Amino acid sequence: MIEQAKDTETKILDAAKEVFQQKGLTGARMQEIADKAGINKALLHYYYRTKDKLFEKVFELAFSLFIPRVKEMMMSEKSVFEKIEFIVDNYINLLHKHPYIPGFIINELNRNPQMLVQLFEKNVQFKEINLFEKFDNQLQDEVNKGIIRSVDSRNLMTNVIGLCIFPIVARPIIQGVMFNNDKKAYEAFLAQRKQFVVDFIINSIKVK
Amino acid sequence: MIEQAKDTETKILDAAKEVFQQKGLTGARMQEIADKAGINKALLHYYYRTKDKLFEKVFELAFSLFIPRVKEMMMSEKSVFEKIEFIVDNYINLLHKHPYIPGFIINELNRNPQMLVQLFEKNVQFKEINLFEKFDNQLQDEVNKGIIRSVDSRNLMTNVIGLCIFPIVARPIIQGVMFNNDKKAYEAFLAQRKQFVVDFIINSIKVK
DNA sequence: ATTTGGTTTAACCATTTGGTCAAATTTAAA
DNA sequence: TTTAAATTTGACCAAATGGTTAAACCAAAT
């Protein structure tokens, strides 16, 4: 039945997300995904043919949830300061909901960088050529107005995203080394960090 | 004999480093390690018993190469600005030599955070309880002197390390999205980034 | 030259794993 | 109600994989 089918397909995909994102392609087991979805292992192959195909689907969904967000945010009609606040805010919220995804994407892309090329070929909307042109102009504009000092757009954007993502992907290290593995302390750290990051960046580029 | 033995052991370890750091515990194959070391697979088990034990060794070496460095640097007798410049400089150089290690550590610790606990138990020198106490005092001192604005030490240190590591672990994304997969452009980006990061951080905390 | 101990290998084993298939079951159409 | 199609399952398979073992090899000591 079409309803039931959709349901099964979704149950499989949800289970696959969970297992792949936590264990990676090589660490994941089809049997575990089937168990988590509450179905027979053969059904996985009925709906998704192979492990690789199922993985590809999961990866694409994870990727499209995280990467194109930055584009939207950079394209919005806001001042540089507002954009930074907006991006940090949104990204940290997103990370709070999906803490495993960035590590998953980073790890799988390091294992097989070719995936990104294939993704760009298959899904043209990901490949926005002049993402930075507009942002570059805006930065230059605000430099001329004496609002910010001169900064390279790609370095700035790397910092914005990196400062959001790093404490999440490096959670075990940070929680372990900085907070003696105190989970509550780490969570408190994250909670206050959003404001710190915004201030840190704006302070760095603002002309005083 | 003892010379040859040491040599074989080293060859195995070197091969294991390469394979594990690129493919992770679950993605690595004992046969591939043996091939890369130019020896029979049974020799791996002769010298290191099991895959897990060999992996543990590789992980420990990688970990001890990266994490304790921060401690040394934070403990040195330098001003805050000098420390930041020193850490960024050293860390980026280290990353240039071992670009796979941070991703490796991050990924394996996310797969099994328990490893860190075991490592601390086994290797007490890693667990420096009051790493931040001295640094906190130094920061407060320079705040009082009007050199820097008031910043939380753990947030600051997270930023320093994160800004160094992130562009390396996220290389495929950055190279792909920001530089249209132009390897040279990415490398040029890294080369100029060291100075950018130092300026970015110091500018952010300096009182002008 | 023979013995002894560590080193290395080829062959082998048990288990795991991704994947298949024919049969059973369910669902929707005729 | 019958039929046809889609869905689900248990049983099974071949390949891959970590690990073992007995025999061969080799260098040094006697």
Coordinates of C-alpha atoms (C1' of nucleotides) in Angstrom, one line a residue:
Chain A
M1 CA 0.0 0.0 0.0
I2 CA 1.2 3.4 -0.8
E3 CA 0.8 4.7 2.8
Q4 CA 2.5 1.8 4.4
A5 CA 5.2 1.8 1.8
K6 CA 6.0 5.5 2.4
D7 CA 6.0 4.7 6.1
T8 CA 8.5 1.8 5.8
E9 CA 10.7 3.8 3.5
T10 CA 10.8 6.6 6.1
K11 CA 11.4 4.2 9.0
I12 CA 14.4 2.8 7.1
L13 CA 15.8 6.2 6.3
D14 CA 15.4 7.4 9.8
A15 CA 17.2 4.3 11.2
A16 CA 19.9 4.7 8.5
K17 CA 20.5 8.3 9.4
E18 CA 20.9 7.4 13.0
V19 CA 23.3 4.5 12.4
F20 CA 25.3 6.1 9.5
Q21 CA 25.7 9.4 11.3
Q22 CA 27.0 7.8 14.4
K23 CA 29.2 5.0 12.9
G24 CA 30.0 6.2 9.4
L25 CA 29.7 4.2 6.2
T26 CA 32.3 1.6 7.2
G27 CA 31.2 1.2 10.8
A28 CA 27.5 0.9 10.0
R29 CA 25.9 -2.5 9.7
M30 CA 22.9 -3.2 7.5
Q31 CA 21.5 -5.6 10.1
E32 CA 21.6 -2.9 12.8
I33 CA 19.8 -0.5 10.5
A34 CA 17.1 -3.1 9.9
D35 CA 16.8 -3.9 13.6
K36 CA 16.5 -0.2 14.4
A37 CA 13.8 0.2 11.7
G38 CA 12.0 -2.9 13.0
I39 CA 12.1 -4.7 9.6
N40 CA 13.7 -7.5 7.8
K41 CA 17.2 -6.9 6.4
A42 CA 16.1 -7.9 2.9
L43 CA 13.6 -5.0 2.9
L44 CA 16.5 -2.6 3.1
H45 CA 17.7 -3.9 -0.3
Y46 CA 14.2 -4.0 -1.6
Y47 CA 13.9 -0.2 -1.1
Y48 CA 17.4 1.0 -1.5
R49 CA 19.3 -1.7 -3.5
T50 CA 22.7 -1.4 -1.8
K51 CA 24.4 -0.1 1.3
D52 CA 26.1 2.6 -0.8
K53 CA 22.9 3.8 -2.3
L54 CA 21.3 4.1 1.1
F55 CA 24.3 5.9 2.5
E56 CA 24.3 8.3 -0.4
K57 CA 20.7 9.2 0.4
V58 CA 21.6 9.8 4.0
F59 CA 24.6 11.9 3.2
E60 CA 22.8 14.0 0.7
L61 CA 20.0 14.8 3.2
A62 CA 22.6 15.7 5.9
F63 CA 24.6 17.8 3.4
S64 CA 21.6 19.7 2.1
L65 CA 20.5 20.4 5.7
F66 CA 23.7 22.1 6.6
I67 CA 25.7 23.5 3.7
P68 CA 23.1 25.5 1.7
R69 CA 22.0 27.3 4.9
V70 CA 25.1 29.4 4.8
K71 CA 24.3 30.5 1.3
E72 CA 20.8 31.7 2.2
M73 CA 22.2 33.5 5.2
M74 CA 25.0 35.2 3.3
M75 CA 22.5 36.3 0.6
S76 CA 20.0 37.9 3.0
E77 CA 19.6 41.7 3.1
K78 CA 21.3 42.5 6.3
S79 CA 24.3 44.5 7.6
V80 CA 27.5 42.5 8.1
F81 CA 27.1 42.6 11.9
E82 CA 23.5 41.5 11.6
K83 CA 24.5 38.7 9.2
I84 CA 27.1 37.4 11.6
E85 CA 24.7 37.4 14.5
F86 CA 22.1 35.8 12.3
I87 CA 24.4 33.0 11.0
V88 CA 25.9 32.2 14.4
D89 CA 22.5 32.1 15.9
N90 CA 21.0 29.9 13.2
Y91 CA 23.9 27.6 12.9
I92 CA 24.3 27.0 16.6
N93 CA 20.6 26.2 16.9
L94 CA 20.8 23.8 14.0
L95 CA 23.9 22.2 15.5
H96 CA 22.0 21.8 18.8
K97 CA 19.3 19.8 16.9
H98 CA 21.8 17.7 14.8
P99 CA 25.1 17.5 16.7
Y100 CA 26.3 14.5 14.8
I101 CA 25.9 15.8 11.3
P102 CA 28.9 18.0 10.9
G103 CA 31.3 15.4 12.2
F104 CA 29.6 12.9 9.9
I105 CA 30.0 15.1 6.8
I106 CA 33.6 16.0 7.6
N107 CA 34.6 12.5 8.2
E108 CA 32.9 11.0 5.2
L109 CA 34.3 13.7 2.9
N110 CA 37.8 13.1 4.2
R111 CA 37.4 9.4 3.5
N112 CA 36.1 10.1 0.0
P113 CA 36.4 13.7 -1.2
Q114 CA 35.1 12.6 -4.6
M115 CA 31.6 12.5 -3.1
L116 CA 31.5 16.3 -3.2
V117 CA 32.2 16.4 -6.9
Q118 CA 29.5 13.8 -7.6
L119 CA 27.1 15.8 -5.4
F120 CA 27.8 19.0 -7.3
E121 CA 27.3 17.3 -10.6
K122 CA 24.1 15.6 -9.6
N123 CA 22.7 18.6 -7.7
V124 CA 23.5 21.8 -9.5
Q125 CA 21.9 24.1 -6.9
F126 CA 24.6 23.3 -4.5
K127 CA 27.2 24.8 -6.7
E128 CA 26.8 28.5 -6.4
I129 CA 29.7 30.0 -8.2
N130 CA 29.8 33.5 -7.0
L131 CA 28.7 33.0 -3.4
F132 CA 31.4 35.4 -2.2
E133 CA 31.1 38.1 -4.8
K134 CA 28.1 39.8 -3.2
F135 CA 29.5 39.4 0.2
D136 CA 32.9 40.8 -0.8
N137 CA 31.2 43.9 -2.2
Q138 CA 29.2 44.3 1.0
L139 CA 32.4 44.0 3.1
Q140 CA 34.2 46.5 1.0
D141 CA 31.2 48.8 1.2
E142 CA 31.2 48.8 5.0
V143 CA 35.0 49.2 5.0
N144 CA 34.6 52.4 3.0
K145 CA 32.0 53.6 5.4
G146 CA 34.4 53.1 8.3
I147 CA 32.2 50.5 10.0
I148 CA 34.6 47.6 9.8
R149 CA 38.2 47.1 9.1
S150 CA 39.3 45.3 5.9
V151 CA 39.0 41.6 6.2
D152 CA 39.0 38.8 3.6
S153 CA 35.6 37.3 3.1
R154 CA 36.6 33.7 2.9
N155 CA 38.7 33.9 6.0
L156 CA 35.9 35.6 7.8
M157 CA 33.3 33.1 6.8
T158 CA 35.6 30.2 7.7
N159 CA 35.9 31.7 11.2
V160 CA 32.2 32.2 11.6
I161 CA 31.4 28.7 10.6
G162 CA 34.4 27.2 12.3
L163 CA 33.7 28.8 15.7
C164 CA 30.2 27.4 15.6
I165 CA 31.1 23.9 14.5
F166 CA 34.4 23.2 16.2
P167 CA 33.2 22.9 19.8
I168 CA 30.5 20.5 18.6
V169 CA 32.7 18.1 16.6
A170 CA 35.4 18.3 19.2
R171 CA 33.0 17.7 22.0
P172 CA 34.7 14.7 23.6
I173 CA 38.1 16.5 23.7
I174 CA 36.6 19.8 25.0
Q175 CA 34.3 18.1 27.6
G176 CA 37.1 15.8 28.6
V177 CA 40.1 18.2 28.8
M178 CA 38.4 21.5 29.7
F179 CA 35.6 20.2 31.9
N180 CA 36.9 16.9 33.4
N181 CA 34.2 15.1 31.5
D182 CA 31.4 17.0 33.3
K183 CA 28.5 16.9 30.9
K184 CA 26.6 19.6 32.6
A185 CA 29.6 21.9 32.6
Y186 CA 30.1 21.3 28.8
E187 CA 26.4 22.0 28.1
A188 CA 26.6 25.2 30.2
F189 CA 29.6 26.2 28.2
L190 CA 27.7 25.7 24.9
A191 CA 24.8 27.7 26.2
Q192 CA 26.8 30.8 27.0
R193 CA 29.0 30.4 23.9
K194 CA 26.6 31.7 21.3
Q195 CA 26.9 35.3 22.6
F196 CA 30.6 34.9 23.1
V197 CA 31.2 34.0 19.5
V198 CA 29.1 36.8 18.1
D199 CA 30.9 39.3 20.3
F200 CA 34.3 37.8 19.5
I201 CA 33.8 38.2 15.8
I202 CA 32.2 41.6 15.8
N203 CA 34.8 42.9 18.2
S204 CA 37.5 41.7 15.9
I205 CA 36.3 43.4 12.7
K206 CA 34.6 46.5 14.1
V207 CA 36.3 49.8 13.8
K208 CA 36.2 51.5 17.2
Chain B
M1 CA 67.1 -10.2 15.4
I2 CA 66.7 -7.2 17.6
E3 CA 67.7 -4.7 14.9
Q4 CA 65.5 -6.2 12.3
A5 CA 62.7 -6.7 14.8
K6 CA 62.6 -3.0 15.8
D7 CA 62.6 -2.2 12.1
T8 CA 59.7 -4.4 11.4
E9 CA 57.8 -3.1 14.3
T10 CA 58.3 0.4 13.1
K11 CA 57.4 -0.4 9.6
I12 CA 54.2 -1.9 10.8
L13 CA 53.4 1.1 13.0
D14 CA 54.1 3.5 10.2
A15 CA 51.8 1.6 7.9
A16 CA 49.2 1.4 10.5
K17 CA 49.3 5.1 11.2
E18 CA 48.8 5.8 7.5
V19 CA 45.9 3.4 7.1
F20 CA 44.1 4.1 10.4
Q21 CA 44.4 7.8 10.2
Q22 CA 42.9 7.9 6.7
K23 CA 40.2 5.2 7.0
G24 CA 39.5 5.0 10.7
L25 CA 39.3 1.9 12.9
T26 CA 36.3 0.4 11.1
G27 CA 37.5 1.3 7.6
A28 CA 41.0 0.0 7.9
R29 CA 41.9 -3.5 6.8
M30 CA 44.7 -5.5 8.4
Q31 CA 45.6 -6.8 5.0
E32 CA 46.1 -3.3 3.7
I33 CA 48.4 -2.5 6.6
A34 CA 50.4 -5.6 6.0
D35 CA 50.7 -4.8 2.3
K36 CA 51.8 -1.2 3.0
A37 CA 54.4 -2.5 5.5
G38 CA 55.5 -5.1 3.0
I39 CA 55.0 -8.0 5.4
N40 CA 52.8 -11.0 6.0
K41 CA 49.5 -10.4 7.7
A42 CA 50.3 -12.9 10.5
L43 CA 53.2 -10.7 11.5
L44 CA 50.8 -7.9 12.5
H45 CA 49.3 -10.2 15.0
Y46 CA 52.7 -11.5 16.1
Y47 CA 53.8 -7.9 17.1
Y48 CA 50.5 -6.4 18.1
R49 CA 48.1 -9.2 19.0
T50 CA 44.9 -7.7 17.7
K51 CA 43.6 -4.9 15.4
D52 CA 42.2 -3.1 18.5
K53 CA 45.6 -3.1 20.2
L54 CA 47.4 -1.8 17.1
F55 CA 44.8 0.9 16.7
E56 CA 45.1 1.9 20.3
K57 CA 48.9 2.4 19.8
V58 CA 48.3 4.5 16.8
F59 CA 45.6 6.6 18.5
E60 CA 47.8 7.2 21.6
L61 CA 50.7 8.4 19.5
A62 CA 48.5 10.7 17.5
F63 CA 46.8 12.0 20.6
S64 CA 50.1 12.6 22.4
L65 CA 51.4 14.5 19.4
F66 CA 48.6 17.0 19.4
I67 CA 46.8 17.5 22.6
P68 CA 49.6 18.0 25.2
R69 CA 51.2 20.6 22.9
V70 CA 48.5 23.1 24.0
K71 CA 49.4 22.5 27.6
E72 CA 53.1 23.4 27.1
M73 CA 52.2 26.4 25.1
M74 CA 49.7 27.7 27.6
M75 CA 52.2 27.2 30.5
S76 CA 55.1 29.1 28.8
E77 CA 56.3 32.4 30.1
K78 CA 54.8 34.8 27.6
S79 CA 52.3 37.6 27.4
V80 CA 48.8 36.7 26.2
F81 CA 49.4 38.1 22.7
E82 CA 52.7 36.3 22.4
K83 CA 51.1 33.1 23.6
I84 CA 48.4 33.3 21.0
E85 CA 50.8 34.0 18.2
F86 CA 53.0 31.2 19.5
I87 CA 50.2 28.7 19.7
V88 CA 48.7 29.5 16.3
D89 CA 52.1 29.4 14.7
N90 CA 53.1 26.1 16.2
Y91 CA 49.7 24.4 15.7
I92 CA 49.4 25.4 12.1
N93 CA 52.9 24.1 11.4
L94 CA 52.0 20.9 13.2
L95 CA 48.8 20.6 11.2
H96 CA 50.7 21.2 8.0
K97 CA 52.9 18.1 8.8
H98 CA 50.0 15.9 10.0
P99 CA 46.8 17.1 8.4
Y100 CA 44.9 13.8 8.9
I101 CA 45.4 13.5 12.7
P102 CA 42.9 16.0 14.0
G103 CA 40.1 14.5 11.9
F104 CA 41.2 11.1 13.0
I105 CA 41.1 12.0 16.7
I106 CA 37.8 13.8 16.4
N107 CA 36.2 11.0 14.5
E108 CA 37.4 8.1 16.6
L109 CA 36.5 9.9 19.9
N110 CA 33.0 10.6 18.6
R111 CA 32.7 6.9 17.7
N112 CA 33.9 5.9 21.2
P113 CA 34.2 8.8 23.7
Q114 CA 35.2 6.2 26.3
M115 CA 38.6 6.0 24.8
L116 CA 39.5 9.3 26.3
V117 CA 38.7 8.1 29.8
Q118 CA 40.8 5.0 29.3
L119 CA 43.6 7.2 28.0
F120 CA 43.5 9.4 31.0
E121 CA 43.5 6.5 33.4
K122 CA 46.4 4.8 31.6
N123 CA 48.4 8.0 31.0
V124 CA 48.1 10.3 34.0
Q125 CA 50.2 13.0 32.5
F126 CA 47.5 13.8 30.0
K127 CA 45.1 14.8 32.8
E128 CA 46.4 18.1 33.9
I129 CA 43.7 19.3 36.3
N130 CA 44.3 23.0 36.6
L131 CA 45.4 23.8 33.0
F132 CA 43.3 26.9 33.0
E133 CA 43.9 28.2 36.5
K134 CA 47.2 29.9 35.6
F135 CA 45.9 31.1 32.2
D136 CA 42.8 32.5 33.9
N137 CA 45.1 34.5 36.3
Q138 CA 47.2 35.8 33.5
L139 CA 44.1 36.9 31.5
Q140 CA 42.7 38.7 34.6
D141 CA 46.1 40.3 35.1
E142 CA 46.2 41.7 31.7
V143 CA 42.6 42.8 31.9
N144 CA 43.5 44.8 35.1
K145 CA 46.4 46.3 33.3
G146 CA 44.1 47.5 30.5
I147 CA 45.8 45.4 27.8
I148 CA 42.9 43.2 26.9
R149 CA 39.2 43.2 27.4
S150 CA 37.6 40.6 29.8
V151 CA 37.3 37.2 28.1
D152 CA 36.6 33.7 29.3
S153 CA 39.7 31.5 29.0
R154 CA 38.0 28.3 27.8
N155 CA 36.1 30.2 25.1
L156 CA 39.3 31.9 24.0
M157 CA 41.2 28.7 23.9
T158 CA 38.5 26.9 22.0
N159 CA 38.6 29.7 19.5
V160 CA 42.4 29.6 19.1
I161 CA 42.5 25.9 18.5
G162 CA 39.3 25.8 16.5
L163 CA 40.4 28.5 14.1
C164 CA 43.6 26.5 13.4
I165 CA 42.0 23.0 13.1
F166 CA 38.7 23.7 11.4
P167 CA 40.0 24.7 8.0
I168 CA 42.1 21.5 8.0
V169 CA 39.5 19.0 9.0
A170 CA 36.9 20.7 6.8
R171 CA 39.3 20.9 3.9
P172 CA 37.1 19.1 1.3
I173 CA 34.2 21.4 2.0
I174 CA 36.2 24.6 2.0
Q175 CA 38.2 23.7 -1.0
G176 CA 35.1 22.5 -2.8
V177 CA 32.7 25.3 -1.9
M178 CA 34.9 28.3 -1.5
F179 CA 37.5 27.5 -4.1
N180 CA 35.7 25.4 -6.7
N181 CA 38.0 22.5 -5.9
D182 CA 41.1 24.4 -6.9
K183 CA 43.8 22.8 -4.8
K184 CA 46.3 25.6 -5.3
A185 CA 43.8 28.2 -4.3
Y186 CA 43.1 26.3 -1.1
E187 CA 46.8 25.9 -0.3
A188 CA 47.3 29.6 -0.9
F189 CA 44.4 30.3 1.4
L190 CA 46.1 28.3 4.1
A191 CA 49.4 29.9 3.6
Q192 CA 48.1 33.4 4.3
R193 CA 45.7 32.3 6.9
K194 CA 48.2 32.0 9.8
Q195 CA 48.6 35.8 10.0
F196 CA 44.9 36.4 9.5
V197 CA 44.0 34.2 12.5
V198 CA 46.5 35.8 14.8
D199 CA 45.3 39.3 13.8
F200 CA 41.7 38.2 14.1
I201 CA 42.1 36.9 17.6
I202 CA 44.3 39.7 19.0
N203 CA 42.1 42.3 17.4
S204 CA 39.1 40.8 19.1
I205 CA 40.5 40.9 22.6
K206 CA 42.8 43.9 22.5
V207 CA 41.8 47.1 24.2
K208 CA 42.3 49.9 21.7
Chain C
dA1 C1' 78.2 -28.1 12.6
dT2 C1' 74.4 -28.1 15.7
dT3 C1' 71.3 -26.1 18.6
dT4 C1' 68.3 -22.6 20.1
dG5 C1' 65.3 -18.7 20.0
dG6 C1' 63.1 -15.3 17.8
dT7 C1' 61.1 -14.1 13.3
dT8 C1' 58.4 -14.8 9.1
dT9 C1' 55.3 -17.1 6.1
dA10 C1' 51.6 -19.9 3.7
dA11 C1' 47.6 -22.1 4.5
dC12 C1' 43.7 -22.3 7.0
dC13 C1' 39.5 -21.2 10.1
dA14 C1' 35.3 -19.2 12.0
dT15 C1' 32.6 -15.4 11.9
dT16 C1' 30.7 -11.4 9.9
dT17 C1' 28.7 -9.1 6.3
dG18 C1' 26.4 -7.3 2.1
dG19 C1' 23.4 -9.1 -0.8
dT20 C1' 19.9 -12.6 -3.1
dC21 C1' 15.8 -15.4 -3.8
dA22 C1' 11.8 -18.0 -3.7
dA23 C1' 8.0 -18.3 -1.0
dA24 C1' 4.5 -16.1 1.9
dT25 C1' 1.6 -12.3 3.0
dT26 C1' -0.9 -8.1 2.3
dT27 C1' -3.2 -4.8 -0.5
dA28 C1' -5.7 -2.9 -4.3
dA29 C1' -8.1 -3.7 -8.6
dA30 C1' -11.2 -6.2 -11.5
Chain D
dT1 C1' -14.4 -13.3 -4.9
dT2 C1' -10.7 -13.7 -7.8
dT3 C1' -6.5 -11.9 -9.5
dA4 C1' -2.5 -9.3 -10.0
dA5 C1' 0.8 -6.6 -8.0
dA6 C1' 3.5 -4.9 -4.4
dT7 C1' 5.4 -5.8 0.1
dT8 C1' 7.7 -8.6 3.6
dT9 C1' 10.2 -12.5 5.3
dG10 C1' 13.3 -16.6 6.4
dA11 C1' 16.8 -19.1 4.5
dC12 C1' 20.7 -18.9 2.2
dC13 C1' 25.2 -17.6 -0.3
dA14 C1' 29.8 -15.9 -1.6
dA15 C1' 33.2 -12.8 -0.3
dA16 C1' 35.7 -10.4 3.0
dT17 C1' 37.9 -10.2 7.3
dG18 C1' 40.3 -10.7 11.8
dG19 C1' 42.7 -14.1 13.7
dT20 C1' 45.4 -18.9 14.3
dT21 C1' 48.8 -22.4 13.6
dA22 C1' 52.3 -25.3 12.2
dA23 C1' 56.1 -25.2 9.6
dA24 C1' 60.1 -22.8 7.6
dC25 C1' 63.7 -19.5 8.1
dC26 C1' 67.6 -17.2 10.1
dA27 C1' 71.0 -15.3 13.1
dA28 C1' 73.8 -16.0 17.1
dA29 C1' 75.7 -19.0 20.7
dT30 C1' 77.8 -23.4 21.9

